[in-house]
Short mmCIF file of C-alpha atoms in Angstrom, two decimals:
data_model
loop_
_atom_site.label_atom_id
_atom_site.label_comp_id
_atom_site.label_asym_id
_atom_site.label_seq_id
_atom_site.Cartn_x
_atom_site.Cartn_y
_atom_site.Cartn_z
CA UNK G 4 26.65 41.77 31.89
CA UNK G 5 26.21 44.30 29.32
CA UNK G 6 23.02 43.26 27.00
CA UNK G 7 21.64 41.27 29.75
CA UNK G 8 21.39 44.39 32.54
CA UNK G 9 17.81 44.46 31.60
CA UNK G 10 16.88 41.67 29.84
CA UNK G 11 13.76 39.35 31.28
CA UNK G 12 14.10 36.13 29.91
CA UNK G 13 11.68 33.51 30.01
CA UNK G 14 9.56 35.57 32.28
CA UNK G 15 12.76 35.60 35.02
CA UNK G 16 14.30 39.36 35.36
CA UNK G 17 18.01 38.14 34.91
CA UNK G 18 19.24 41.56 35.56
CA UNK G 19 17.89 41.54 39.20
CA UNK G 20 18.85 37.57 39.36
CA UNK G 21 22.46 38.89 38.53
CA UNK G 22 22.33 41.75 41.09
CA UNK G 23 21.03 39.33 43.86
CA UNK G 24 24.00 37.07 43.35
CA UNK G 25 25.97 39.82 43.27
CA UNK G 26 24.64 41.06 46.50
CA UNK G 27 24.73 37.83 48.28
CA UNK G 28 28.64 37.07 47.33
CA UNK G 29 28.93 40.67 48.67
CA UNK G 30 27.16 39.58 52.30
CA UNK G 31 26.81 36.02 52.91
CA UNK G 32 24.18 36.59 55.35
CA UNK G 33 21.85 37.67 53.26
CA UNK G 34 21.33 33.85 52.09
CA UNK G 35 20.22 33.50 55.64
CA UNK G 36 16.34 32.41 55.43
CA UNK G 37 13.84 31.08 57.69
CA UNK G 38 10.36 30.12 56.44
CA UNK G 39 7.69 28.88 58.48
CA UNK G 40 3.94 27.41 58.54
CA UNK G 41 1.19 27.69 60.69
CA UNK G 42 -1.30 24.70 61.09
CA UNK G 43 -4.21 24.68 62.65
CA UNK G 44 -6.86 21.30 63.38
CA UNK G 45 -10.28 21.41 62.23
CA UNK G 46 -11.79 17.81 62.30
CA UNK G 47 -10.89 14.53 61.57
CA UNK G 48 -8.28 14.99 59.01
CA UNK G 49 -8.86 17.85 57.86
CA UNK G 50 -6.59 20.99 59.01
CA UNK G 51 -5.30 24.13 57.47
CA UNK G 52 -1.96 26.03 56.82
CA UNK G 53 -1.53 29.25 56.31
CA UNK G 54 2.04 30.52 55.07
CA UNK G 55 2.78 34.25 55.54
CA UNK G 56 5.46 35.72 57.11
CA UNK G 57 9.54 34.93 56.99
CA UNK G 58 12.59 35.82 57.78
CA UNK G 59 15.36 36.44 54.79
CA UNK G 60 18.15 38.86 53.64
CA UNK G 61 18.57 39.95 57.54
CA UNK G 62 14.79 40.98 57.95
CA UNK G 63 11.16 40.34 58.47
CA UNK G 64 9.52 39.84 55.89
CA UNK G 65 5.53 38.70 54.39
CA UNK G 66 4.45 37.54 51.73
CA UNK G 67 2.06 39.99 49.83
CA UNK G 68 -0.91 38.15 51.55
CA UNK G 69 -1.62 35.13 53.94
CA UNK G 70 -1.84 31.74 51.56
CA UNK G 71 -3.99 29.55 53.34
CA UNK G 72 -3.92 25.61 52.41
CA UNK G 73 -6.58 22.87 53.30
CA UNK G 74 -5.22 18.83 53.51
CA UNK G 75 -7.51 15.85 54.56
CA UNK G 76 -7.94 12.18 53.41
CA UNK G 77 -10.27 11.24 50.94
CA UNK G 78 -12.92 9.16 51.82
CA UNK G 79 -11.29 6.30 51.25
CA UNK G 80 -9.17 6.95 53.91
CA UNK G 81 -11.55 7.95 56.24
CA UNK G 82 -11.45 11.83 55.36
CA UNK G 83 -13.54 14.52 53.90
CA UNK G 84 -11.80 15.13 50.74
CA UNK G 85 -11.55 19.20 52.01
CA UNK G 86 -7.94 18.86 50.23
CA UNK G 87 -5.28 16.89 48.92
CA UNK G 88 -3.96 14.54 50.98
CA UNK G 89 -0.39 15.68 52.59
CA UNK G 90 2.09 13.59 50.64
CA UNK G 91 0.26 15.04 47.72
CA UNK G 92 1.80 18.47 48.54
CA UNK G 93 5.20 16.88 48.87
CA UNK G 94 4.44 15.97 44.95
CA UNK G 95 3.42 19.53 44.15
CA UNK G 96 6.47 21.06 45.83
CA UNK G 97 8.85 18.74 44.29
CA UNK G 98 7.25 19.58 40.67
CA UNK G 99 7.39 23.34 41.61
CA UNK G 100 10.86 23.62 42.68
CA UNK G 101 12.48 22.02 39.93
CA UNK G 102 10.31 24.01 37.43
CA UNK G 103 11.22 27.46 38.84
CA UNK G 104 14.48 26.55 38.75
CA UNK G 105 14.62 25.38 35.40
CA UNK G 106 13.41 28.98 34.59
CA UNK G 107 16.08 30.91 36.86
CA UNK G 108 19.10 28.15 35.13
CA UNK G 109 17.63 28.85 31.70
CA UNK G 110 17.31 32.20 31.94
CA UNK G 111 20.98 32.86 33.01
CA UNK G 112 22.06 30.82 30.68
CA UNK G 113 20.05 32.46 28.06
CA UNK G 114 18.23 29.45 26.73
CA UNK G 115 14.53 30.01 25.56
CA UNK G 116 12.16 27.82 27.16
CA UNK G 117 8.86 27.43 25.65
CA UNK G 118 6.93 24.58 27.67
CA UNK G 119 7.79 23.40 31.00
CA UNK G 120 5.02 20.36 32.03
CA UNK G 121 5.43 17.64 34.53
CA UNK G 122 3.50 14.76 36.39
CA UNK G 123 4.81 13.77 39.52
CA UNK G 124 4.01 10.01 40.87
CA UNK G 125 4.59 8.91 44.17
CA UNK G 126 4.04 5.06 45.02
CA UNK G 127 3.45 4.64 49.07
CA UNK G 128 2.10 1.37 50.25
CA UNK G 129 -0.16 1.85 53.08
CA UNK G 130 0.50 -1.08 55.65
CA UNK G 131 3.26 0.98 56.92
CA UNK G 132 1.15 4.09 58.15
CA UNK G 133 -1.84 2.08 59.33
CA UNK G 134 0.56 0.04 61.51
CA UNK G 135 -0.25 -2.99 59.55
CA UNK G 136 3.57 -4.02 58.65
CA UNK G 137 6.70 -2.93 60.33
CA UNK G 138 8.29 -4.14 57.14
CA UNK G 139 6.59 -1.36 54.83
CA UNK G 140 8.07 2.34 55.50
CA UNK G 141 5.46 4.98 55.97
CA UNK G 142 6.75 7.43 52.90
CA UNK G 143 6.88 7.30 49.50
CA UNK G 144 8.72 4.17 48.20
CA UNK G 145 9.93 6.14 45.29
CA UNK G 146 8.78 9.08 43.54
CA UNK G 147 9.07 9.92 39.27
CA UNK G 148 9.08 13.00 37.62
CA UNK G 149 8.39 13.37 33.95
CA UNK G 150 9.09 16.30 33.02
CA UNK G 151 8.42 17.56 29.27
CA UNK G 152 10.66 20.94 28.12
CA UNK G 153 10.24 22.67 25.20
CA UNK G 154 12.41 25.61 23.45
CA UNK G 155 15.91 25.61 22.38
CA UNK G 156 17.89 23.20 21.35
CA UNK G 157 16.65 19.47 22.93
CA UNK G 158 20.46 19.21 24.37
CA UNK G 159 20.27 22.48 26.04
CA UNK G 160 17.34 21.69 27.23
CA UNK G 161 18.14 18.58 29.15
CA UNK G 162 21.23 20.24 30.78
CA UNK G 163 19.17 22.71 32.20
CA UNK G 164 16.96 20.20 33.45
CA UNK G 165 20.25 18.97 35.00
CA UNK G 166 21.29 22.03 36.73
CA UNK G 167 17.76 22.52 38.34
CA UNK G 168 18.03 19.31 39.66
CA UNK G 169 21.36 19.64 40.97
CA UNK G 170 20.43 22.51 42.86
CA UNK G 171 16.92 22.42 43.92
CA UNK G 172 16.17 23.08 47.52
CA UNK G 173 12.95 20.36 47.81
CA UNK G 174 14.80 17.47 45.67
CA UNK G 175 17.59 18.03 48.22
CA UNK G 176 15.53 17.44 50.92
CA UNK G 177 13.46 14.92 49.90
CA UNK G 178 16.43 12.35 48.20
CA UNK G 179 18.75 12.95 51.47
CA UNK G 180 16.50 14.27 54.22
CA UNK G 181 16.64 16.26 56.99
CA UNK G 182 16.92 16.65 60.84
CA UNK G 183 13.22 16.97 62.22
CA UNK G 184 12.70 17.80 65.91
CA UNK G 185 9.33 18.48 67.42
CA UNK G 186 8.63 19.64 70.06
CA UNK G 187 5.12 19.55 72.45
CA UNK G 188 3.40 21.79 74.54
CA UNK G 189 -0.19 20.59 76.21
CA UNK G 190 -0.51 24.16 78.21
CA UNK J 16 -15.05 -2.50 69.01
CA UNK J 17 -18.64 -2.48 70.70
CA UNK J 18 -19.48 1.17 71.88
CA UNK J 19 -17.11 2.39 69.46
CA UNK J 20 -18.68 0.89 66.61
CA UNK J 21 -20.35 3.99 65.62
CA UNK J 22 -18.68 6.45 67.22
CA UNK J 23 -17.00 9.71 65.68
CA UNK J 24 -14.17 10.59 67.64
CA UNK J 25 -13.11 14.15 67.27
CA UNK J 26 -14.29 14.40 63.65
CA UNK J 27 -12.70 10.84 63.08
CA UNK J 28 -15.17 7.91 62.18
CA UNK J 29 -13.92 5.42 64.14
CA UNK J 30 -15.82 2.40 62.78
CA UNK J 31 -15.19 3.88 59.55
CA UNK J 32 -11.40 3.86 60.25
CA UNK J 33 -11.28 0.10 62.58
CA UNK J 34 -13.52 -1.19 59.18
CA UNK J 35 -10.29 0.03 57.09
CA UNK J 36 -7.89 -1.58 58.92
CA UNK J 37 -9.62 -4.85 58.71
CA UNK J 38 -10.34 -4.49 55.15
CA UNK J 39 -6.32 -4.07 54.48
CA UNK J 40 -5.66 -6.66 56.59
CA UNK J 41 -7.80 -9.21 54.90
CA UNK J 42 -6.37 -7.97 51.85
CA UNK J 43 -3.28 -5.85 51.23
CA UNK J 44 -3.27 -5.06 47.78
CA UNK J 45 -5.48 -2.37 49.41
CA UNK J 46 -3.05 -0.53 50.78
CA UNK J 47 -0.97 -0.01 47.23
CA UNK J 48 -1.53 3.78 46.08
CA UNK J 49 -0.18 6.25 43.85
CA UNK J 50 -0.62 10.14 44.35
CA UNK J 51 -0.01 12.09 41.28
CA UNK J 52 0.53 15.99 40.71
CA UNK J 53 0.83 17.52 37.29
CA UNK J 54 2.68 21.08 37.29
CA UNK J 55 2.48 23.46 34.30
CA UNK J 56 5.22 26.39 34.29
CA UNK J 57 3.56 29.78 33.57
CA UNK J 58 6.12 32.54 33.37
CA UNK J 59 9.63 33.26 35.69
CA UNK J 60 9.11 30.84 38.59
CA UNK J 61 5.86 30.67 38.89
CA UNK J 62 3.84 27.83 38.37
CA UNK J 63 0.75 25.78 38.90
CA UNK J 64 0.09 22.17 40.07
CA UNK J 65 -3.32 20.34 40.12
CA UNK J 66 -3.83 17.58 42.01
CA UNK J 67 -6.82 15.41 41.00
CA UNK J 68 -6.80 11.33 40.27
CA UNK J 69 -5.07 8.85 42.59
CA UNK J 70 -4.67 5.00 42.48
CA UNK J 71 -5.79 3.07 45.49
CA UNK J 72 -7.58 0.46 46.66
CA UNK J 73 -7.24 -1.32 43.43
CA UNK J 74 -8.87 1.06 41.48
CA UNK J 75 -8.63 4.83 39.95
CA UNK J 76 -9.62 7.43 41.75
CA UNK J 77 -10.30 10.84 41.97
CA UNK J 78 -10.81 13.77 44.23
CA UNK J 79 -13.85 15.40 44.31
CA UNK J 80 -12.95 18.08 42.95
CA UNK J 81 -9.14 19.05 40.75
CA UNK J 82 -7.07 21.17 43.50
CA UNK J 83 -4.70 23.74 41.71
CA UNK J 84 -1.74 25.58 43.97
CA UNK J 85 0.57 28.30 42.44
CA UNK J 86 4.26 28.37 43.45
CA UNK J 87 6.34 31.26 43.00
CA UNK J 88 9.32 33.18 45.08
CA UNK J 89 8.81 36.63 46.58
CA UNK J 90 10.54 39.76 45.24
CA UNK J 91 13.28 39.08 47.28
CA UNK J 92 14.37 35.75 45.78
CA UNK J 93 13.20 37.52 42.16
CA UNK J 94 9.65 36.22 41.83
CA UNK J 95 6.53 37.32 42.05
CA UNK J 96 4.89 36.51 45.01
CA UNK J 97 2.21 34.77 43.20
CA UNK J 98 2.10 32.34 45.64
CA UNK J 99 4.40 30.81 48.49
CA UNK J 100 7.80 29.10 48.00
CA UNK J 101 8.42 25.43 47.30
CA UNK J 102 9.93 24.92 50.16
CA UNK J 103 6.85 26.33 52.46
CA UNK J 104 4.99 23.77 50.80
CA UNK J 105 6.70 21.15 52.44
CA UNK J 106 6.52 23.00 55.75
CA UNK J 107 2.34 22.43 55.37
CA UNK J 108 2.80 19.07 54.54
CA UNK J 109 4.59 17.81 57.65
CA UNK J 110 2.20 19.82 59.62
CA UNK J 111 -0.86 18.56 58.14
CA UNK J 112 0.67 14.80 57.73
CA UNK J 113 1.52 14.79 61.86
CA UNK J 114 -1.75 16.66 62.60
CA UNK J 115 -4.09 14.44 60.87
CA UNK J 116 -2.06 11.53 62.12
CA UNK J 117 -2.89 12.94 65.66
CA UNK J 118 -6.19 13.36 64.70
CA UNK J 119 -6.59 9.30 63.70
CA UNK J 120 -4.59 7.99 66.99
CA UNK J 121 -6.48 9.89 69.41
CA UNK J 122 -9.36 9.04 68.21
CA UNK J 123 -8.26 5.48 67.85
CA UNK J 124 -7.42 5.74 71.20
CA UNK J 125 -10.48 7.27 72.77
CA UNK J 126 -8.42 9.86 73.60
CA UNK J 127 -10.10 13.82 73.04
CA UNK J 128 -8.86 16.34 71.38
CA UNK J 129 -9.72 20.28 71.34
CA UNK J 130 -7.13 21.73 69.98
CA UNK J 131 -4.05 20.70 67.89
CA UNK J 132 -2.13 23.90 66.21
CA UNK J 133 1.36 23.73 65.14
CA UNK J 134 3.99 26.67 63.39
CA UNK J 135 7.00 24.42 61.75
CA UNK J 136 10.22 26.33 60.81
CA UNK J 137 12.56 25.94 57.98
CA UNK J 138 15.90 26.82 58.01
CA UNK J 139 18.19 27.61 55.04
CA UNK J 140 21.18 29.09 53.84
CA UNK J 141 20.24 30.17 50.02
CA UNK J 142 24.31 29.72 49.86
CA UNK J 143 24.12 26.52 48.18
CA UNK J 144 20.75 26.70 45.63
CA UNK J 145 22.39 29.96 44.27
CA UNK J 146 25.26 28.55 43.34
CA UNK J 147 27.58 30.15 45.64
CA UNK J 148 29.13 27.60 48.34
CA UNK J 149 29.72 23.88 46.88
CA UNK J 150 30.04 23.39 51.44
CA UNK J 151 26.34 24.19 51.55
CA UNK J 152 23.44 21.93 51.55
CA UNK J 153 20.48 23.07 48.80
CA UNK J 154 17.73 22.48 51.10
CA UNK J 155 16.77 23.21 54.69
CA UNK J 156 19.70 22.32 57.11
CA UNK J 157 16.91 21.80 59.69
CA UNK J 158 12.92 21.87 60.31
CA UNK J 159 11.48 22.43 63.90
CA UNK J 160 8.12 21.53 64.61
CA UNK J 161 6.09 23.30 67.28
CA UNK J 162 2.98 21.98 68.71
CA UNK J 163 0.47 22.99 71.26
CA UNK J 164 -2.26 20.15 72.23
CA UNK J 165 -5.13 20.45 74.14
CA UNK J 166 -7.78 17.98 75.44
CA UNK J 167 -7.36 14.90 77.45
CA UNK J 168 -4.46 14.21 79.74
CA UNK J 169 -1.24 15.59 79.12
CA UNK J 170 0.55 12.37 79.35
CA UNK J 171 -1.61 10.86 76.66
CA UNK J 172 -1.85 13.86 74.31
CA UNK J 173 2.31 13.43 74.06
CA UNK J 174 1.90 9.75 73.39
CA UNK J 175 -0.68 10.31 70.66
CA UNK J 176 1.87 12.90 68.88
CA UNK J 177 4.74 10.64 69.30
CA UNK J 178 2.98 7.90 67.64
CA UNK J 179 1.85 10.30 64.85
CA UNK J 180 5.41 10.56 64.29
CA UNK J 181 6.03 7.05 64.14
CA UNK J 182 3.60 6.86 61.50
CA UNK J 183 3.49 9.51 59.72
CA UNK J 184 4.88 9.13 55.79
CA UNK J 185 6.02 12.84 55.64
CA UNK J 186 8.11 12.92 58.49
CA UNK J 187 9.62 9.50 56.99
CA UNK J 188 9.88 10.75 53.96
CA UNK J 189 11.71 14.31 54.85
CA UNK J 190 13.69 13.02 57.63
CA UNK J 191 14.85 9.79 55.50
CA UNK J 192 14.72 10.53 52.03
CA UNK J 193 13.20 8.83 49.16
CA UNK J 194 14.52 7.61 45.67
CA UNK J 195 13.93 10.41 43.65
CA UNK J 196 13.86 9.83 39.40
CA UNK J 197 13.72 12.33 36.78
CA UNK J 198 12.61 11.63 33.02
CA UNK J 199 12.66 14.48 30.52
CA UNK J 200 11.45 14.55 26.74
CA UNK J 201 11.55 17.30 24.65
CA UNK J 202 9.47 16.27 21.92
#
């Protein structure tokens, strides 16, 4: 902890990364986070998020501005094409989790990245949704991730790669799932 | 399928969407598609999907236009706010999934619609992606989904979001899980 205290590496600030784990053995509750979306219809398909506020390290908090988000159905599936479709997002947030932390790992463990690319692919078969086959689930059958890293040493590399994976938020969620509840108000 | 034939049903084209159906049904292979992202790390955790061609239908396809979304973690997690978490992504994208499937079955089933808005709410314990607790889960331990509909009967307005539910392939895919693979070069 001596030449790292104010290193940035790899664009993360590892001294601050160090002080927040330091902080958050210190208090537990600090881990404590709620995020949230908003949603709102427009037409058809087509409807719009906007992410802003949540709750973390035992306060309020925003983001620095309102992020708004538009998702609808291309035409050929009866949308507008005023965004990507919603499983698309589930593609982009697997793709962005993993990357980030394949930034934080590397950066604590001082490996130089300089390269992180991916495609996601997610193959869904359709009868399921549209009610066409009770046989056929309505999510993703399976989803790859082909990531290309470049930097240090290939070995490195791929163990970091590891260690993103192992503790990624959205891979968690996505390859064991979650408890959903929903609940409905017609006021 | 007389009257309805060309109706549009709160922003839904109906014959549109009933001409789908039987056009899967005649032929399945149809209903086989692939959504893609492609993510590009830009510094720390922020980063930058695009989302852009598809496979469906039997053929490629494309949006009509490349969507880009930046992902990064507030100050507070050590990012820079560039954009919203990761994990609010996937917040949107069971929102926008059950909303546009409520969307498609009301207006499959005649059934009006003025006003669908939903907030959905993450909860996490950072505890377990930092590293710190091997007892606690990386991703959210739960997700509640609130919504307030408006339009036709009550009665019917709760059947339409239950069967959005049924069918929707987000809320499959985050409340079972999906097979999840990772390839990396480093060439």
């Amino acid at each position: 902890m001596t030449s790292t205290e104010n290193a940035t590496r790899n664009g993360v600030d590892t001294a601050t990364l160090f002080a927040t784990l330091d902080a958050v053995r210190a208090d537990a509750d600090l881990a404590k986070f709620q995020f949230r979306a908003t949603n709102r219809w427009l037409s058809g398909t087509h409807n719009r998020s906007t992410i802003h506020g949540f709750h973390g390290a035992k306060q309020e908090m925003t983001h620095r501005q309102p992020f708004t988000f538009d998702a609808d159905h291309p035409p050929v599936l009866v949308g507008s094409d005023n965004g990507p479709t919603p499983v698309e997002y589930l593609l982009h947030a697997l793709a962005a989790c993993l990357t980030a932390g394949i930034a934080n790992v590397a950066a604590a463990r001082g490996v130089a990245l300089t390269e992180v690319s991916s495609t996601v692919e997610g193959d869904i078969d359709l009868l399921g949704i549209l009610g066409l086959s009770d046989e056929v689930r309505n999510g993703y059958q399976q989803i790859k991730v082909s990531f290309l890293v470049r930097g240090d040493d290939p070995e490195k590399l791929r163990a970091v790669v590891e260690q993103s994976c192992r503790r990624s938020a959205v891979f968690d969620v996505l390859t064991n799932g979650v408890p959903v509840s929903i609940d409905v108000s017609t006021d």
